mmCIF file of C-alpha atoms in Angstrom:
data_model
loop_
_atom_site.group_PDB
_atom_site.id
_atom_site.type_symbol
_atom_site.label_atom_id
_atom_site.label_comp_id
_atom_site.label_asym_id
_atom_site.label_seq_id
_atom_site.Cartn_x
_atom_site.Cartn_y
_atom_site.Cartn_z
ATOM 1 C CA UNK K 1 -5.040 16.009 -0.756
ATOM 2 C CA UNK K 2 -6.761 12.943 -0.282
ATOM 3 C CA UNK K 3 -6.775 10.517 2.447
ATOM 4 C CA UNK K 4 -8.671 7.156 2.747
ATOM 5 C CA UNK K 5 -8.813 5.642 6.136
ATOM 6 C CA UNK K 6 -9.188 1.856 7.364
ATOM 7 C CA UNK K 7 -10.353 1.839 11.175
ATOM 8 C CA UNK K 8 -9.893 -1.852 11.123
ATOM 9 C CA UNK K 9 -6.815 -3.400 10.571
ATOM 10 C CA UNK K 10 -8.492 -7.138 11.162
ATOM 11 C CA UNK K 11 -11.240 -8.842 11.388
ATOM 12 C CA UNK K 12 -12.453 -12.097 11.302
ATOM 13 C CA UNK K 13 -15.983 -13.547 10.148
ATOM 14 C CA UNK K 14 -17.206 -17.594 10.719
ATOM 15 C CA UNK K 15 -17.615 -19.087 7.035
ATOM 16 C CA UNK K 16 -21.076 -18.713 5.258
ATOM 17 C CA UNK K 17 -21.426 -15.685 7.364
ATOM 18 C CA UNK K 18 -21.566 -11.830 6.876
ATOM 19 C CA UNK K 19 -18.980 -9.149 7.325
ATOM 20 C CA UNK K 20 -18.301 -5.579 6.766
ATOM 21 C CA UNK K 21 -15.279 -3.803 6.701
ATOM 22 C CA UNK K 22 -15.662 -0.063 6.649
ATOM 23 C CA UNK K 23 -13.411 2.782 4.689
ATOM 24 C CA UNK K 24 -13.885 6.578 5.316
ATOM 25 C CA UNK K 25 -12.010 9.091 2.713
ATOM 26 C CA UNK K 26 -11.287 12.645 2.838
ATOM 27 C CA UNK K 27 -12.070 14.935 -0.582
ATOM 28 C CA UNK K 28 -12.884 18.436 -1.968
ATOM 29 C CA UNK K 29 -13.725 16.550 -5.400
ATOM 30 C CA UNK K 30 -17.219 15.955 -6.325
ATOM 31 C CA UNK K 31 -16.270 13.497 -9.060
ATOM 32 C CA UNK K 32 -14.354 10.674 -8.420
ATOM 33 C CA UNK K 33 -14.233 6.468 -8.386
ATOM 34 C CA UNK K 34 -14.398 4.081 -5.259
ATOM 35 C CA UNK K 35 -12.717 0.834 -5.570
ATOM 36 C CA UNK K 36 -12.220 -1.902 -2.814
ATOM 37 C CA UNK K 37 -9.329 -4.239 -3.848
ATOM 38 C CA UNK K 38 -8.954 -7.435 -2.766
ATOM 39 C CA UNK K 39 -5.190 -9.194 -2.144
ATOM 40 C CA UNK K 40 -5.150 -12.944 -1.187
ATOM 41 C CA UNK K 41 -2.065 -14.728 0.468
ATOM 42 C CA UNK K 42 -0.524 -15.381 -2.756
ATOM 43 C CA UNK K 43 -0.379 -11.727 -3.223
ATOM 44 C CA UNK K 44 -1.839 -10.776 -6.622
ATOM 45 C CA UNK K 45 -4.153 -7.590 -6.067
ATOM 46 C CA UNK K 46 -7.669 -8.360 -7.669
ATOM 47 C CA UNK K 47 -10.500 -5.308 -8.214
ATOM 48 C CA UNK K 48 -13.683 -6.736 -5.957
ATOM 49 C CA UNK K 49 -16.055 -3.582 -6.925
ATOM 50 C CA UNK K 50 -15.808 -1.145 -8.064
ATOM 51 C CA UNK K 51 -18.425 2.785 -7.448
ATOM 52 C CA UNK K 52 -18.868 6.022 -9.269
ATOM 53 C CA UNK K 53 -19.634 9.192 -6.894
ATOM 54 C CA UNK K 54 -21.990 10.468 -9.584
ATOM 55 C CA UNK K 55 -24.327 7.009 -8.961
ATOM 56 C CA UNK K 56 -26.310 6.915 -6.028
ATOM 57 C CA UNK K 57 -27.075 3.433 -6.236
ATOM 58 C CA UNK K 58 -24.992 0.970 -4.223
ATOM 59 C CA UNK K 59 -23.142 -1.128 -6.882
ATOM 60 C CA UNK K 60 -23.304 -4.748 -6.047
ATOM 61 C CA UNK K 61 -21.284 -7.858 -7.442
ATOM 62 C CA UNK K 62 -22.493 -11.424 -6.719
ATOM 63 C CA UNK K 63 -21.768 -11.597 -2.579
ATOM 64 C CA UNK K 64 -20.183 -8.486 -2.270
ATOM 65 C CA UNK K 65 -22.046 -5.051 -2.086
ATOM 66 C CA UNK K 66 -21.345 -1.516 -1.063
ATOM 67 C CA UNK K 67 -22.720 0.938 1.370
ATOM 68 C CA UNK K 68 -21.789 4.505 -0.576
ATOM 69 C CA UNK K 69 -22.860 7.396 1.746
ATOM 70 C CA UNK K 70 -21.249 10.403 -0.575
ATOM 71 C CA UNK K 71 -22.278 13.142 2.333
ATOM 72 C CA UNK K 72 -20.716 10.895 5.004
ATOM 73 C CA UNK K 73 -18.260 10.349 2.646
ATOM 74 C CA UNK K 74 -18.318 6.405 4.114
ATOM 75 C CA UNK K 75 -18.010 3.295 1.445
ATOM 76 C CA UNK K 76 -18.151 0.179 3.436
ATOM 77 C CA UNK K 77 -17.973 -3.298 1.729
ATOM 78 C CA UNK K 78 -20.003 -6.169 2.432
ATOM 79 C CA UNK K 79 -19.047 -9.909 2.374
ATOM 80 C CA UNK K 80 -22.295 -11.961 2.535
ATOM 81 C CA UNK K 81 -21.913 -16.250 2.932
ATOM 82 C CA UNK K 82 -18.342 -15.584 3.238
ATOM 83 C CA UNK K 83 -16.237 -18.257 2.160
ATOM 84 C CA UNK K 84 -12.590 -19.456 2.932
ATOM 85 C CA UNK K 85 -11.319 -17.778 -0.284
ATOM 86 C CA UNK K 86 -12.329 -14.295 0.969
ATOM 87 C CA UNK K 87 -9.408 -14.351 3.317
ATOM 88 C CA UNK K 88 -7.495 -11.459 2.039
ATOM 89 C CA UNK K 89 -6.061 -8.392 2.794
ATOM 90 C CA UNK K 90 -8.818 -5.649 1.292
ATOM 91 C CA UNK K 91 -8.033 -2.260 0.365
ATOM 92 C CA UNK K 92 -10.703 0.583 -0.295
ATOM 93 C CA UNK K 93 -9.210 3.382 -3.007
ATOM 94 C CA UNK K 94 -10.150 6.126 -3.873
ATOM 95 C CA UNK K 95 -9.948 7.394 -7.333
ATOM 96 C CA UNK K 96 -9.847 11.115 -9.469
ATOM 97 C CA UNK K 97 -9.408 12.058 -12.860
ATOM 98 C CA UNK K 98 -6.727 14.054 -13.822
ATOM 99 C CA UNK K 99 -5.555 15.752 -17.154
ATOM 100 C CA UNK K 100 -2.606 13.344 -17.427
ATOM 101 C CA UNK K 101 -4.348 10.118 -15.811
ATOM 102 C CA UNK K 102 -5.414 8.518 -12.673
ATOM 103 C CA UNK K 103 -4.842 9.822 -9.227
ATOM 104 C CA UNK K 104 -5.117 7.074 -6.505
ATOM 105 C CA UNK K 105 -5.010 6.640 -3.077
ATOM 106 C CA UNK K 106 -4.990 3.493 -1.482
ATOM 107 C CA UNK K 107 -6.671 2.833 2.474
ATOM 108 C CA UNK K 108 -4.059 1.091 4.782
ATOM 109 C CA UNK K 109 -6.186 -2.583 3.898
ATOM 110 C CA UNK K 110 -7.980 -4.460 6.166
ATOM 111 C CA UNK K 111 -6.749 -8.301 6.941
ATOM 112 C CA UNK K 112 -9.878 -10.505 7.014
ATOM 113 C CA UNK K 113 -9.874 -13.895 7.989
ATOM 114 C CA UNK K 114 -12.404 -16.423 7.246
ATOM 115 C CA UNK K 115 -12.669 -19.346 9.504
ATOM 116 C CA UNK K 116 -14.146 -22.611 9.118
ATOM 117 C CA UNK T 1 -7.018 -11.832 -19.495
ATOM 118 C CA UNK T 2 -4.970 -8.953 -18.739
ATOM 119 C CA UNK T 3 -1.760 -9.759 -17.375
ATOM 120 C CA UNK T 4 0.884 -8.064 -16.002
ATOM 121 C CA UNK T 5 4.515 -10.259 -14.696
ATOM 122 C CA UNK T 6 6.898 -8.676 -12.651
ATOM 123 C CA UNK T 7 10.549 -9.937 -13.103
ATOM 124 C CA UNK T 8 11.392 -11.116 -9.420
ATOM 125 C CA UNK T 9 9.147 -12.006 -7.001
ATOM 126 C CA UNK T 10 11.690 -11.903 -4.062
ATOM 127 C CA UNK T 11 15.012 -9.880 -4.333
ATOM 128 C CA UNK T 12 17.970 -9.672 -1.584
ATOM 129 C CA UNK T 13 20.462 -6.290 -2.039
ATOM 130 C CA UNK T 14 23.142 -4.855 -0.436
ATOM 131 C CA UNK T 15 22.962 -0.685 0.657
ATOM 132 C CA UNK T 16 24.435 1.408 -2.265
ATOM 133 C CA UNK T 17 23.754 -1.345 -4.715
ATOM 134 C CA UNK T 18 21.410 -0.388 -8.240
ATOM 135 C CA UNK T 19 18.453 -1.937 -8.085
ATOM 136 C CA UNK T 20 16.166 -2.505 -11.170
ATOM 137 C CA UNK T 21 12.581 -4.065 -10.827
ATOM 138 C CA UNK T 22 10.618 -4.518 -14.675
ATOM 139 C CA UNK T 23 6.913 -4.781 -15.060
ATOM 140 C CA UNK T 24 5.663 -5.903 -18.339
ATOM 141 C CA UNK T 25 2.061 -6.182 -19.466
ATOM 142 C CA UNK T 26 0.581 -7.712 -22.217
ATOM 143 C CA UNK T 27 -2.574 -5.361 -23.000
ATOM 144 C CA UNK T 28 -1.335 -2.236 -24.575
ATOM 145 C CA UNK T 29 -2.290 -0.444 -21.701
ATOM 146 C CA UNK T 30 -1.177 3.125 -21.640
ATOM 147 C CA UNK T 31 -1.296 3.643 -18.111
ATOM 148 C CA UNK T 32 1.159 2.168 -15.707
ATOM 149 C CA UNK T 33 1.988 2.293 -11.778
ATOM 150 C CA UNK T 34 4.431 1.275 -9.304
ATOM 151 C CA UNK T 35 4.159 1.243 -5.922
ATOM 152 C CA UNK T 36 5.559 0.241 -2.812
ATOM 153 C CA UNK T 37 2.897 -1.465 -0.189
ATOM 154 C CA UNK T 38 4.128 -1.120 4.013
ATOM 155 C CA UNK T 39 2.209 -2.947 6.366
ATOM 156 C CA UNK T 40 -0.311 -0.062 7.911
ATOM 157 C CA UNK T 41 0.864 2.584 5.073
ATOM 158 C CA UNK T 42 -1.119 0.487 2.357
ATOM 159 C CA UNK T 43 -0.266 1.086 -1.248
ATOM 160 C CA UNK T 44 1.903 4.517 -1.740
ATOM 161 C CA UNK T 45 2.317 5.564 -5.238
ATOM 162 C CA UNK T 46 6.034 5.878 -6.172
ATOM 163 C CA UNK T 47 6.078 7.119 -9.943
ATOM 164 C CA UNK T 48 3.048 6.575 -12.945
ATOM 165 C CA UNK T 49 3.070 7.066 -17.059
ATOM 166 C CA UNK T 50 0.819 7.536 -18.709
ATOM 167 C CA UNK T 51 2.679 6.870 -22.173
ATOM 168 C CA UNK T 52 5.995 6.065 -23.663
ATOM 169 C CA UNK T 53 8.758 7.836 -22.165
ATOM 170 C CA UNK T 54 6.242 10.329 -20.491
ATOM 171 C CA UNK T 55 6.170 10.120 -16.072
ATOM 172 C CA UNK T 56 4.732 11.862 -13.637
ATOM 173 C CA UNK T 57 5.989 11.831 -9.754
ATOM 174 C CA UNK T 58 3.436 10.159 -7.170
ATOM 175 C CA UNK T 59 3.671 10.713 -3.818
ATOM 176 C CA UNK T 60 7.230 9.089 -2.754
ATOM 177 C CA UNK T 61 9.569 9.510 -5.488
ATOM 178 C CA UNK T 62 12.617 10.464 -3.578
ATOM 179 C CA UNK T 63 15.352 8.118 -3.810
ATOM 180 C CA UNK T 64 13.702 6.562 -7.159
ATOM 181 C CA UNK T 65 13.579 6.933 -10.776
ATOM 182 C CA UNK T 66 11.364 5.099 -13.470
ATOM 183 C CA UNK T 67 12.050 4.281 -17.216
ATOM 184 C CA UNK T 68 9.392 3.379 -19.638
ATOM 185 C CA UNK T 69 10.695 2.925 -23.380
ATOM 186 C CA UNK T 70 8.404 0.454 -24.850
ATOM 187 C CA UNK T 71 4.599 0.930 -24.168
ATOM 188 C CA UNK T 72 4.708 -2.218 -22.303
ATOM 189 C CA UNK T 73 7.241 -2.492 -20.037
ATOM 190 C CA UNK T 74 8.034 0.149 -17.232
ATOM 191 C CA UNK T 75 11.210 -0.387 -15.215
ATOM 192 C CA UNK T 76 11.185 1.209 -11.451
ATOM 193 C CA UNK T 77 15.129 2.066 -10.362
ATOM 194 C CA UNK T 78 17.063 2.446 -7.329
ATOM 195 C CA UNK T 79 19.978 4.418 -8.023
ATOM 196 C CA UNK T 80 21.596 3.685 -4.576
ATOM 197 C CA UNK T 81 19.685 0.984 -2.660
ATOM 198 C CA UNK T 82 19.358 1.821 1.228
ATOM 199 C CA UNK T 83 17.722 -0.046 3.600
ATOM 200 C CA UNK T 84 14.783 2.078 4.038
ATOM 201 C CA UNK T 85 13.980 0.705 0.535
ATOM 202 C CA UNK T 86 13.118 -2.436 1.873
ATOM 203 C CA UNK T 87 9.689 -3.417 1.149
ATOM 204 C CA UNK T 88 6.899 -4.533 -1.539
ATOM 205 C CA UNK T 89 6.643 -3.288 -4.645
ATOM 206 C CA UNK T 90 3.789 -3.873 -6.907
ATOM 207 C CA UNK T 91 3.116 -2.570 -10.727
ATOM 208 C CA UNK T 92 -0.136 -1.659 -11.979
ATOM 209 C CA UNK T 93 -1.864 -0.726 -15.426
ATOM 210 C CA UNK T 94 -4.626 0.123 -16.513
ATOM 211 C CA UNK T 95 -6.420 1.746 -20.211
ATOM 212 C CA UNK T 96 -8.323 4.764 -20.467
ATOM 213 C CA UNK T 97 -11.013 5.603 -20.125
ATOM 214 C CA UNK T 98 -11.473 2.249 -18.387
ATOM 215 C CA UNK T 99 -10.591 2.822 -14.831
ATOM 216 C CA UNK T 100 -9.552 -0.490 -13.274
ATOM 217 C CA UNK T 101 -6.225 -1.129 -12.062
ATOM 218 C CA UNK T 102 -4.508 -4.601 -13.328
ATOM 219 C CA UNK T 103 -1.680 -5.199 -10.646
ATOM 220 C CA UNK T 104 1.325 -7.705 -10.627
ATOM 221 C CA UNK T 105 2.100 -10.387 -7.784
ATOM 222 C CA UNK T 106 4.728 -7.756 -6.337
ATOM 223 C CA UNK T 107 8.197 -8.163 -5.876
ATOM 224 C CA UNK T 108 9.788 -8.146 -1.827
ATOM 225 C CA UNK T 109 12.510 -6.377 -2.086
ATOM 226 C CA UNK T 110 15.583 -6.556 0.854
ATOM 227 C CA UNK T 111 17.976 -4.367 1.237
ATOM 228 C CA UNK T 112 20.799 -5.447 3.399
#
């Protein structure tokens, strides 16, 4: 089975600064999907970005970016300029394919906290 | 824009009552989730289908059952609410073969 693990339950970053929040997952599989999920206060989960295994290139979105170390089996995110908007609870997932559909499993989150 | 509604956002119960939560979405997805979110546990899959009528067991079904009879709507029942229930419970879909999760704003669910 898999597992996805969350060493930090909460951080905080100044605004306009950087963070990362790290995620380490468990697997046999040598296909699968990374995701990090984002949840604000208001409680609607939002994808933030998303990786495949089978890329080694770091996938990137506007301010956020991934560190995808497939042997270490590590996928940290990275918040750069952060802004008061990022404060969230953010969840790293990890993702298989299966004959019938999706198999995921979700990290405990991480509750960040951007301050002015 | 995808969107998926959930039909309470907060819900107060009393032990041994039947409990039904509905998550409609508006995208003919064919995939759809619920799950129940702990603080420290993070999101714990409950039940998924991945069509009408069709449902496969995630990793904490006991003590729930799910009903999906229109493509677009996918009920999650408690036959016998217990306090134990208490918690969050989000619904998620999603289309194949694209692979990102749509999720609802969650309902908070008491169980007195």
């Amino acid at each position: 089975a898999q597992t996805v693990t969350q060493s930090q339950p909460e951080m905080s970053v100044q605004e306009a600064e950087t963070v990362t929040l790290s995620c380490t997952y468990d697997t046999s599989e040598s296909n699968y999907y990374l995701f990090w999920y984002k949840q604000p206060p208001s409680r609607q989960m939002i994808l933030v970005i998303r990786q495949e295994a089978y890329k080694q290139q770091n996938a990137t979105e506007n301010r956020f970016s991934v560190n995808f170390q497939k042997a270490a089996k590590s996928f940290s995110l990275k918040i750069s300029d952060s802004q008061l908007g990022d404060t969230a609870m953010y969840f790293c997932a990890f993702m298989k394919l299966v004959s019938y559909g999706q198999n995921f499993v979700f990290g405990p989150g991480t509750r960040l906290s951007v301050l002015p | 824009d995808v969107k998926v509604t959930q039909s309470s956002r907060y819900l107060v119960k009393r032990t041994g009552e039947k409990v039904f939560l509905e998550c409609v979405q508006d995208m003919d997805h064919e995939n759809m989730f619920w799950y129940r979110q702990d603080p420290g546990l993070g999101l714990r899959l409950i039940y998924f289908s991945y069509d009408v009528k069709m449902k496969e067991k995630g990793d904490i079904p006991e003590g729930y059952s799910v009903s999906r009879e229109k493509k677009e709507r996918f009920s999650l029942i408690l036959e016998s609410a217990s306090t134990n229930q208490t918690s969050m419970y989000l619904c998620a879909s999603s289309l194949p073969p694209f692979l990102t999760q749509y999720f609802g704003p969650g309902t908070r669910l008491l169980v007195l």
